[in-house]
mmCIF file of N, CA and C in Angstrom:
data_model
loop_
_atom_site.group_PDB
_atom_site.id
_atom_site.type_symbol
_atom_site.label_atom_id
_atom_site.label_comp_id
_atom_site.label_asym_id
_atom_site.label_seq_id
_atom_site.Cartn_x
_atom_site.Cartn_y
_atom_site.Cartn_z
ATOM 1 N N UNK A 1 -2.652 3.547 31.138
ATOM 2 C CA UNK A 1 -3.912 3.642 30.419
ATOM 3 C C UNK A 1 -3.887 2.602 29.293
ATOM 4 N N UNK A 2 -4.717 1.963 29.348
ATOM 5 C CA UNK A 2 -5.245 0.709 28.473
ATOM 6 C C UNK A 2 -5.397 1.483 26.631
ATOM 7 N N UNK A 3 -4.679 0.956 25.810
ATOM 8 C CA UNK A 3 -4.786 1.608 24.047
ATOM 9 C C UNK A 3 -5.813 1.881 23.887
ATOM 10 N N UNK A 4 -7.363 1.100 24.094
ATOM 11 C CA UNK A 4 -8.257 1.702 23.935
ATOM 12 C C UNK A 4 -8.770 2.774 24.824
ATOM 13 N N UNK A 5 -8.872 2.662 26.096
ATOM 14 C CA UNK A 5 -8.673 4.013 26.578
ATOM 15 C C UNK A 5 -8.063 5.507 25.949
ATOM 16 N N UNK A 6 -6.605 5.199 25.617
ATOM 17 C CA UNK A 6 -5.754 6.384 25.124
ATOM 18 C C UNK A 6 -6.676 6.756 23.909
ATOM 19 N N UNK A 7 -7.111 5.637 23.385
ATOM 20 C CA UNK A 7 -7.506 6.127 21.593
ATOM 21 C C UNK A 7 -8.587 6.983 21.770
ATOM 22 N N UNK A 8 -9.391 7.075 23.275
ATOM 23 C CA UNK A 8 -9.923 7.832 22.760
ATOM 24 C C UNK A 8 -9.797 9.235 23.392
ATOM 25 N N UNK A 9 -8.831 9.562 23.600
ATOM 26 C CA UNK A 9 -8.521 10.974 24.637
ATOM 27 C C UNK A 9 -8.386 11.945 23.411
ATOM 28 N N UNK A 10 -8.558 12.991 23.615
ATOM 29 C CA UNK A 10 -8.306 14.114 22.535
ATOM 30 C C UNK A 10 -7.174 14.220 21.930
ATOM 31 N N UNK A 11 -6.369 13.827 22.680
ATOM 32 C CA UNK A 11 -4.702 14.253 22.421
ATOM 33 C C UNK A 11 -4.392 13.307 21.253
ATOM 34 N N UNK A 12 -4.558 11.866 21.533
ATOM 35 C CA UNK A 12 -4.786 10.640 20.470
ATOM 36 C C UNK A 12 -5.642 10.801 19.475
ATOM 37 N N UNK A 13 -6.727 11.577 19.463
ATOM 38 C CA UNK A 13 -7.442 11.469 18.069
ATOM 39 C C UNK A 13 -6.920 13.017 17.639
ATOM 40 N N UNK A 14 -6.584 13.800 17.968
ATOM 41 C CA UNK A 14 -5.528 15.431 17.441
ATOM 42 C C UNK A 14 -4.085 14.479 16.776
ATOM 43 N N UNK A 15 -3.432 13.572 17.412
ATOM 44 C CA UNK A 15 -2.261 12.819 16.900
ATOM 45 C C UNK A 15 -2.819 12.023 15.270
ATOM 46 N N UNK A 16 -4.051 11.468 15.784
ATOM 47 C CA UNK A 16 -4.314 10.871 14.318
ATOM 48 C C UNK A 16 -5.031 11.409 13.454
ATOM 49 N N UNK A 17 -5.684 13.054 13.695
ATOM 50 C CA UNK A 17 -6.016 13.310 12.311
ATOM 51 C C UNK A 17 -4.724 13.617 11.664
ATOM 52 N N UNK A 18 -3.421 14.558 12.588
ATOM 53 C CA UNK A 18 -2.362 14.609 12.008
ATOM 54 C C UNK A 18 -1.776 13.799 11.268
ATOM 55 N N UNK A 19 -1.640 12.585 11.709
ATOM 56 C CA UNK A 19 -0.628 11.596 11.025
ATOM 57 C C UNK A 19 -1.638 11.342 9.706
ATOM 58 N N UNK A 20 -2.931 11.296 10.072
ATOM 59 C CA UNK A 20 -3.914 10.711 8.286
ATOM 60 C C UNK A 20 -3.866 12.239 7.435
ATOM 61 N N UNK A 21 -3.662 13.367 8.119
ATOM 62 C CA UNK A 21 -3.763 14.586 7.247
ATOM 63 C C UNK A 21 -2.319 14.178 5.983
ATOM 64 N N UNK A 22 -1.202 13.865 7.328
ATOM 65 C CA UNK A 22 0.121 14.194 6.432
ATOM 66 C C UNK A 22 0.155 12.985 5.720
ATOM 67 N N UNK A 23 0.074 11.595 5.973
ATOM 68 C CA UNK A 23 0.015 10.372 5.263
ATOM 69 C C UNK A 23 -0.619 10.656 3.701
ATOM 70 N N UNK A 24 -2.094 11.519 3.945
ATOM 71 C CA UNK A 24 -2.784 11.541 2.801
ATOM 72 C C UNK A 24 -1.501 12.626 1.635
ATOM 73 N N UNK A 25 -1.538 13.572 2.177
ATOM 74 C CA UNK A 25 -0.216 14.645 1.951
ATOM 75 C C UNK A 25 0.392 14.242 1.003
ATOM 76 N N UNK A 26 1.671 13.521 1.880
ATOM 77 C CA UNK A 26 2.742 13.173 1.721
ATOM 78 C C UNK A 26 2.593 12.089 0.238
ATOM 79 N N UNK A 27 1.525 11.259 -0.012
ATOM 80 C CA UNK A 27 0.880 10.653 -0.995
ATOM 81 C C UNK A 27 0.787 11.365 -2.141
ATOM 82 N N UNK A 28 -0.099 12.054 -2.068
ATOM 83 C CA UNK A 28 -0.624 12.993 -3.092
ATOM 84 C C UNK A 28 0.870 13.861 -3.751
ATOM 85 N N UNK A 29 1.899 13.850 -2.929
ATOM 86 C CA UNK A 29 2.782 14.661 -3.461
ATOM 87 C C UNK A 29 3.644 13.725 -4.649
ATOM 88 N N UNK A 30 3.279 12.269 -4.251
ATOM 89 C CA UNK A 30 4.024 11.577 -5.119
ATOM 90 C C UNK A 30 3.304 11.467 -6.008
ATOM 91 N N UNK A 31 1.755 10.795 -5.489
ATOM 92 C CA UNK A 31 1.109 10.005 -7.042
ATOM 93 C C UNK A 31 0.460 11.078 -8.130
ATOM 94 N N UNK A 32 0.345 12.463 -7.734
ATOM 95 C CA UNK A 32 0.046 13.412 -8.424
ATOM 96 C C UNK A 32 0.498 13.523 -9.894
ATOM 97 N N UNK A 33 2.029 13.559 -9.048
ATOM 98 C CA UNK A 33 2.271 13.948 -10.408
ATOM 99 C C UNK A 33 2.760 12.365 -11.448
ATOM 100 N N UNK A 34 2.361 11.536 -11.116
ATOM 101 C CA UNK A 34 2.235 10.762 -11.904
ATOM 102 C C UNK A 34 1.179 10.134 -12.360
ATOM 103 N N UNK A 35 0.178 10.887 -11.966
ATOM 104 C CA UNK A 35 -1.211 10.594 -12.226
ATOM 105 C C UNK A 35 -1.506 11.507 -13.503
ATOM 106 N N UNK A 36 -0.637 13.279 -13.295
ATOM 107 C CA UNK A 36 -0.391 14.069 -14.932
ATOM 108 C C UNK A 36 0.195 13.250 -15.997
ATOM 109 N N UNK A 37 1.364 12.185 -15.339
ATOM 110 C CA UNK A 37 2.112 11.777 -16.202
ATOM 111 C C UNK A 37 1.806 10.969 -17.469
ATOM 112 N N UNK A 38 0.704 10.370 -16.882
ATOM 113 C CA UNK A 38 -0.275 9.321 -17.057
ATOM 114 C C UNK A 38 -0.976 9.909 -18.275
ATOM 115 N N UNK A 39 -1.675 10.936 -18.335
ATOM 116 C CA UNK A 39 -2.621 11.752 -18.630
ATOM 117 C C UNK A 39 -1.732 12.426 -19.789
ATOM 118 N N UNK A 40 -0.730 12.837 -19.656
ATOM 119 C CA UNK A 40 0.386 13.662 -20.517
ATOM 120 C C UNK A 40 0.454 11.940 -21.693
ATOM 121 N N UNK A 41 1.050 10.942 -20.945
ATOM 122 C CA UNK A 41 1.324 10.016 -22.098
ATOM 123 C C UNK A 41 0.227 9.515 -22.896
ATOM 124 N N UNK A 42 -0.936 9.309 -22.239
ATOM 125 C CA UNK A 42 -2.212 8.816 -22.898
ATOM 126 C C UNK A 42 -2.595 9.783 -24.423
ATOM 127 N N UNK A 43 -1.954 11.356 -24.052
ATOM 128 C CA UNK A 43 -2.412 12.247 -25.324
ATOM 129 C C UNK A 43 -1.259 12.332 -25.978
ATOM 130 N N UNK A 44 0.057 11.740 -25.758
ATOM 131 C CA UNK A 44 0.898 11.585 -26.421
ATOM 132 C C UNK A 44 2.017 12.770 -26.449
ATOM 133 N N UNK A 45 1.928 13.433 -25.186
ATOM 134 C CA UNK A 45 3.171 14.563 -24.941
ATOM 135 C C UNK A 45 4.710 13.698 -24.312
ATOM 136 N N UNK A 46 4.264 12.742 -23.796
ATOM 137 C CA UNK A 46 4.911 11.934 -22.939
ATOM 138 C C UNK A 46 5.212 10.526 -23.851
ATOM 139 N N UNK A 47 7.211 10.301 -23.836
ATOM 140 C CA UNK A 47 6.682 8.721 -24.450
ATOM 141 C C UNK A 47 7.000 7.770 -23.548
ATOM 142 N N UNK A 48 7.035 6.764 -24.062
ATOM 143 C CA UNK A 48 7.286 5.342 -22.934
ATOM 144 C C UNK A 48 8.808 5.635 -21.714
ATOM 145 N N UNK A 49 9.602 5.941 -22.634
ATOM 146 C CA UNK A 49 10.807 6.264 -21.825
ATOM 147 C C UNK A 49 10.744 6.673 -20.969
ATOM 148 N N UNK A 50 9.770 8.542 -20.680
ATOM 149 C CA UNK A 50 9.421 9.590 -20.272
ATOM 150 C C UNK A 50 8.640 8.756 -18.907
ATOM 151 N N UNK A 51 7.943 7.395 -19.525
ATOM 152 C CA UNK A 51 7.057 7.055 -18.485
ATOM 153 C C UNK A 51 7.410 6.358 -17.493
ATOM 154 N N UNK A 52 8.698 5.586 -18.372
ATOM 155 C CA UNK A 52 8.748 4.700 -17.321
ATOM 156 C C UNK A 52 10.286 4.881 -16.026
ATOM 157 N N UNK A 53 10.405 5.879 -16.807
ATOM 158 C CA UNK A 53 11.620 7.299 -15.937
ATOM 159 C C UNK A 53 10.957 7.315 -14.648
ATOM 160 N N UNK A 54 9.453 8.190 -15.023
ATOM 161 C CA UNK A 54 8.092 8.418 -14.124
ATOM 162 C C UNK A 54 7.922 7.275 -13.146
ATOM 163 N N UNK A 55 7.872 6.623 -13.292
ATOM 164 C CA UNK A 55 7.279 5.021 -12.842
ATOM 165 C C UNK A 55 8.609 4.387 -11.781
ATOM 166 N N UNK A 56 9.538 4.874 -12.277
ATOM 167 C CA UNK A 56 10.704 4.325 -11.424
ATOM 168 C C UNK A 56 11.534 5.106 -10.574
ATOM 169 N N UNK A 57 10.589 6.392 -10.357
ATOM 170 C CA UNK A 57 10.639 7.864 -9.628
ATOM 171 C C UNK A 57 10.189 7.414 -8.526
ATOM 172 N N UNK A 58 8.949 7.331 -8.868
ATOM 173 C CA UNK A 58 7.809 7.158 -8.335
ATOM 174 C C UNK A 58 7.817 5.972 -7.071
ATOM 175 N N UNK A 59 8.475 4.603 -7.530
ATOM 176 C CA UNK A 59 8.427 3.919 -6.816
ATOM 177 C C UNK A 59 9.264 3.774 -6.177
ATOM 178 N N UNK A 60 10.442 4.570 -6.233
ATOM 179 C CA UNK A 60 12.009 5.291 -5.290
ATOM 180 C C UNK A 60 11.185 5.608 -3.998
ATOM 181 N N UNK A 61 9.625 6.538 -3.854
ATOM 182 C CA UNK A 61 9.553 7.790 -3.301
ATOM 183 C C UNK A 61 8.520 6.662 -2.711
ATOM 184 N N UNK A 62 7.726 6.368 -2.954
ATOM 185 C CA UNK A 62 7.122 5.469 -2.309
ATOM 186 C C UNK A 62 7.806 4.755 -1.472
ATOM 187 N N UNK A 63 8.759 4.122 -1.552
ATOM 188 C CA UNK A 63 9.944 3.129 -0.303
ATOM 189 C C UNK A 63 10.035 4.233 0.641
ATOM 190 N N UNK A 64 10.647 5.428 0.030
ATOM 191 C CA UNK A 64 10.773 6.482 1.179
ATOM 192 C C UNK A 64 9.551 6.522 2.115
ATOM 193 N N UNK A 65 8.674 7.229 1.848
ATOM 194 C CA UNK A 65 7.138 7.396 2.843
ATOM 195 C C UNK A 65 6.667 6.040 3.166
ATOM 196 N N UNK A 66 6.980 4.963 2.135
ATOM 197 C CA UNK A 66 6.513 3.477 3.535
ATOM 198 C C UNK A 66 7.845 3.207 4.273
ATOM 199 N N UNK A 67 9.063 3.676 4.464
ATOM 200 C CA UNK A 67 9.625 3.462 5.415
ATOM 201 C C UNK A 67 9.508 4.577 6.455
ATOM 202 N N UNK A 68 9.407 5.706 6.127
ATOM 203 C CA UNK A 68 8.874 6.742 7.145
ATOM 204 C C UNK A 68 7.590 6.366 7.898
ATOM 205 N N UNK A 69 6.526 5.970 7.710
ATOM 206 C CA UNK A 69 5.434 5.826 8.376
ATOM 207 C C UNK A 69 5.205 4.615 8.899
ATOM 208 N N UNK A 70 6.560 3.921 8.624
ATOM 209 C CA UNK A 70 6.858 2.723 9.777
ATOM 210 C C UNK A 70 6.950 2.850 11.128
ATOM 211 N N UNK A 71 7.993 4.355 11.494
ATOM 212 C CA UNK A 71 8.478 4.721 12.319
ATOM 213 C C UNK A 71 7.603 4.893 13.165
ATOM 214 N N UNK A 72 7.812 4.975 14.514
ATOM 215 C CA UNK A 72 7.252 4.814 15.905
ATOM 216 C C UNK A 72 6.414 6.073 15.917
ATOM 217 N N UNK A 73 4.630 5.909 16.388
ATOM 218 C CA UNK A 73 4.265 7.215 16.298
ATOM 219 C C UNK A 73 4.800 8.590 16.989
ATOM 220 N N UNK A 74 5.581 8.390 18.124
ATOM 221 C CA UNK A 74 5.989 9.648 18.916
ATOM 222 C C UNK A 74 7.170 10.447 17.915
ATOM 223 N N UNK A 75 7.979 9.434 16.980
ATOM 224 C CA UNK A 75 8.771 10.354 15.972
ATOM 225 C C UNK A 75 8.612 10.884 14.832
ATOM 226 N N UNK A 76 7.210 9.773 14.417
ATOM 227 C CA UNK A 76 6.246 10.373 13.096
ATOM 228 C C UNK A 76 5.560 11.902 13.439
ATOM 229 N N UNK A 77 5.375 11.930 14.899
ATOM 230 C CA UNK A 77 4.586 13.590 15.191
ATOM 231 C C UNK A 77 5.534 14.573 15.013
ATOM 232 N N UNK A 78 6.481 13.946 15.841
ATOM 233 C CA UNK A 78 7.391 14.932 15.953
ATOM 234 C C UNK A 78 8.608 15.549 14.333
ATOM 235 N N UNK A 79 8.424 14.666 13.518
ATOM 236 C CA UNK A 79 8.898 14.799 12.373
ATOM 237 C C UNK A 79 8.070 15.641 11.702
ATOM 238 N N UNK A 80 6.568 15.200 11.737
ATOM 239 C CA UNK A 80 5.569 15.993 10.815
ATOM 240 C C UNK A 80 5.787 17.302 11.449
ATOM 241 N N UNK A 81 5.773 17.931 12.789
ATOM 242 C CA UNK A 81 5.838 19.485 13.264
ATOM 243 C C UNK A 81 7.189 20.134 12.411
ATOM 244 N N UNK A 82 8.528 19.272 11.875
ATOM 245 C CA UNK A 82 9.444 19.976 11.281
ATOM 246 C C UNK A 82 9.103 20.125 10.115
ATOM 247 N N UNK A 83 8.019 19.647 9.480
ATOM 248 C CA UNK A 83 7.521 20.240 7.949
ATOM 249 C C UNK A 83 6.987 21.182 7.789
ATOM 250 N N UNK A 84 7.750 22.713 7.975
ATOM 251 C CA UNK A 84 7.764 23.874 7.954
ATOM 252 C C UNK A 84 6.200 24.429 7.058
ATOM 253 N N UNK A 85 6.540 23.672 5.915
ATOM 254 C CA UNK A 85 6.034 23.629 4.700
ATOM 255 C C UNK A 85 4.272 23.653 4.923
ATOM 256 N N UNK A 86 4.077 22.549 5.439
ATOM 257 C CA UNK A 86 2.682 21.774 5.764
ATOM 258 C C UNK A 86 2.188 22.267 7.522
ATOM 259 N N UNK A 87 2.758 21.666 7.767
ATOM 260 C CA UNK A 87 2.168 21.382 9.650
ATOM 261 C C UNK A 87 1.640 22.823 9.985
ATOM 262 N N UNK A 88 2.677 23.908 9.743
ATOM 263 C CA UNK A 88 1.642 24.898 10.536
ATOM 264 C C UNK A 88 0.646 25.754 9.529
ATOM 265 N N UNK A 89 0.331 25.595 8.372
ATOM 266 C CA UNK A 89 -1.174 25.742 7.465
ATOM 267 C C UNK A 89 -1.982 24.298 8.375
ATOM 268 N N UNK A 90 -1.849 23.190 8.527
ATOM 269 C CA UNK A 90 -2.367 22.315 8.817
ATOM 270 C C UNK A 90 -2.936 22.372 10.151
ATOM 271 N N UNK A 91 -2.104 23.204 10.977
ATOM 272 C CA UNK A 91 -1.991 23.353 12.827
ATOM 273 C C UNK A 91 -2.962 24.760 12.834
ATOM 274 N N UNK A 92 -3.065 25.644 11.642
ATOM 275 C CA UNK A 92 -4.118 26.782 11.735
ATOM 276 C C UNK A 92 -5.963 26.103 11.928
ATOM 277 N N UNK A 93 -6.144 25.412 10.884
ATOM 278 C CA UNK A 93 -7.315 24.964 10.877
ATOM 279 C C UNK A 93 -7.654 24.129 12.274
ATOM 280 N N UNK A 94 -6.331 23.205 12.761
ATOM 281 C CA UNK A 94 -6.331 21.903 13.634
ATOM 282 C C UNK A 94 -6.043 21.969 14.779
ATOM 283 N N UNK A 95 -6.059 23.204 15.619
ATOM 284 C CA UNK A 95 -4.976 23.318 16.861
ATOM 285 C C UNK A 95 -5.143 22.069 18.074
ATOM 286 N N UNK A 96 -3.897 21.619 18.511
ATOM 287 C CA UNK A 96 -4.023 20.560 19.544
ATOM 288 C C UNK A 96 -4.717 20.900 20.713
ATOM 289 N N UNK A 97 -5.260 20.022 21.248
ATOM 290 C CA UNK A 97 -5.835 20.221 22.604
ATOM 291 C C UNK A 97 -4.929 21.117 23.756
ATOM 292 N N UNK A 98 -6.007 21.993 24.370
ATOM 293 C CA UNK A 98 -5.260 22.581 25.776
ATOM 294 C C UNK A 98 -4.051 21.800 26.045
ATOM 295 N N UNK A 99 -2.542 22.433 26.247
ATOM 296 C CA UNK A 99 -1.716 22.045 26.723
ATOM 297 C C UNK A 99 -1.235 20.599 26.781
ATOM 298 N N UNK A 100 -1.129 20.462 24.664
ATOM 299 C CA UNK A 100 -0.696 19.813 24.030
ATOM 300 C C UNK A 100 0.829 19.985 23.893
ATOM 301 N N UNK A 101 1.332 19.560 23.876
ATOM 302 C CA UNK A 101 3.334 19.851 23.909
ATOM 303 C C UNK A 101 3.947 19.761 22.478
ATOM 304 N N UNK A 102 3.666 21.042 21.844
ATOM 305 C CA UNK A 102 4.282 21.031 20.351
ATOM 306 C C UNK A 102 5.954 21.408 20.402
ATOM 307 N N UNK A 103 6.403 21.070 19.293
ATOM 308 C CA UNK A 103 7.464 21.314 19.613
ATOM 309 C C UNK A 103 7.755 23.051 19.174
ATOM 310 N N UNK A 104 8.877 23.389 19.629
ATOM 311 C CA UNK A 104 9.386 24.745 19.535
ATOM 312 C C UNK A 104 9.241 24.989 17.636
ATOM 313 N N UNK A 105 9.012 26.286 17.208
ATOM 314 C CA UNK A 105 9.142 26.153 15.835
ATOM 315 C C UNK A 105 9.823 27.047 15.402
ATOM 316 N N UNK A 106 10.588 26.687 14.253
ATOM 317 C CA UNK A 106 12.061 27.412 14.166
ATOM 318 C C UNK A 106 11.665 28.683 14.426
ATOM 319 N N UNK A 107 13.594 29.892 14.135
ATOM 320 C CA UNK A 107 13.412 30.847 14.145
ATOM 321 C C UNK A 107 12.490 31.908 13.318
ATOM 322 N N UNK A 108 12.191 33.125 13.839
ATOM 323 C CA UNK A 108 10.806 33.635 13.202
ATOM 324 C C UNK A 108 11.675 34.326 11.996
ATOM 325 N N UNK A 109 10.991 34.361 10.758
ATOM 326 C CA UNK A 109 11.239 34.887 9.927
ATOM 327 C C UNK A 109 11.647 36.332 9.761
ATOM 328 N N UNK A 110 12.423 37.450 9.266
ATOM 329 C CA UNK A 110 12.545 38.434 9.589
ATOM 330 C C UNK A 110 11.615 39.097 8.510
#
């Protein structure tokens, strides 16, 4: 099947709201809180040190998620289903198409 073909099968656009749900996510978890940080130093709870601690956090965590979302989409899916955390609040609203192949999800909680 020709890419544009695939792009537009259900299964491919269920793969990419996932990957833009968690991309957006995974973002927000970093620049958030340095967007308070921001906001904290501007009123003066926060000083330069404090900020630029912040700032060099920040851009640690960023290398992380742009080297993660480098990765090949079949291991980016399959990575996002082990984020216990996210994917299945995310998989309630989003469920994949009929006899979509998720992966197994851990053991059930007791």
């Amino acid at each position: 099947m020709s890419p544009s073909k695939r792009s537009q099968t259900p299964e491919y656009q269920w793969e990419q709201a996932l990957l833009d749900a968690y991309y957006d996510y995974r973002w927000h978890l970093i620049l958030d809180p340095l967007y308070d940080n921001f906001q904290q130093w501007k009123t003066g709870e926060v000083d330069h040190d404090q900020m630029d601690e912040a700032i060099h956090l920040t851009h640690k965590q960023t290398r992380q998620i742009y080297c993660l979302f480098m990765e090949k989409r079949a291991f980016l899916i399959h990575i996002i289903q082990l984020d216990l955390d996210w994917f299945p609040v995310w998989l309630k609203d989003n469920p994949p198409p009929e006899g979509y192949p998720l992966i197994p999800a851990g053991p059930a909680e007791d």
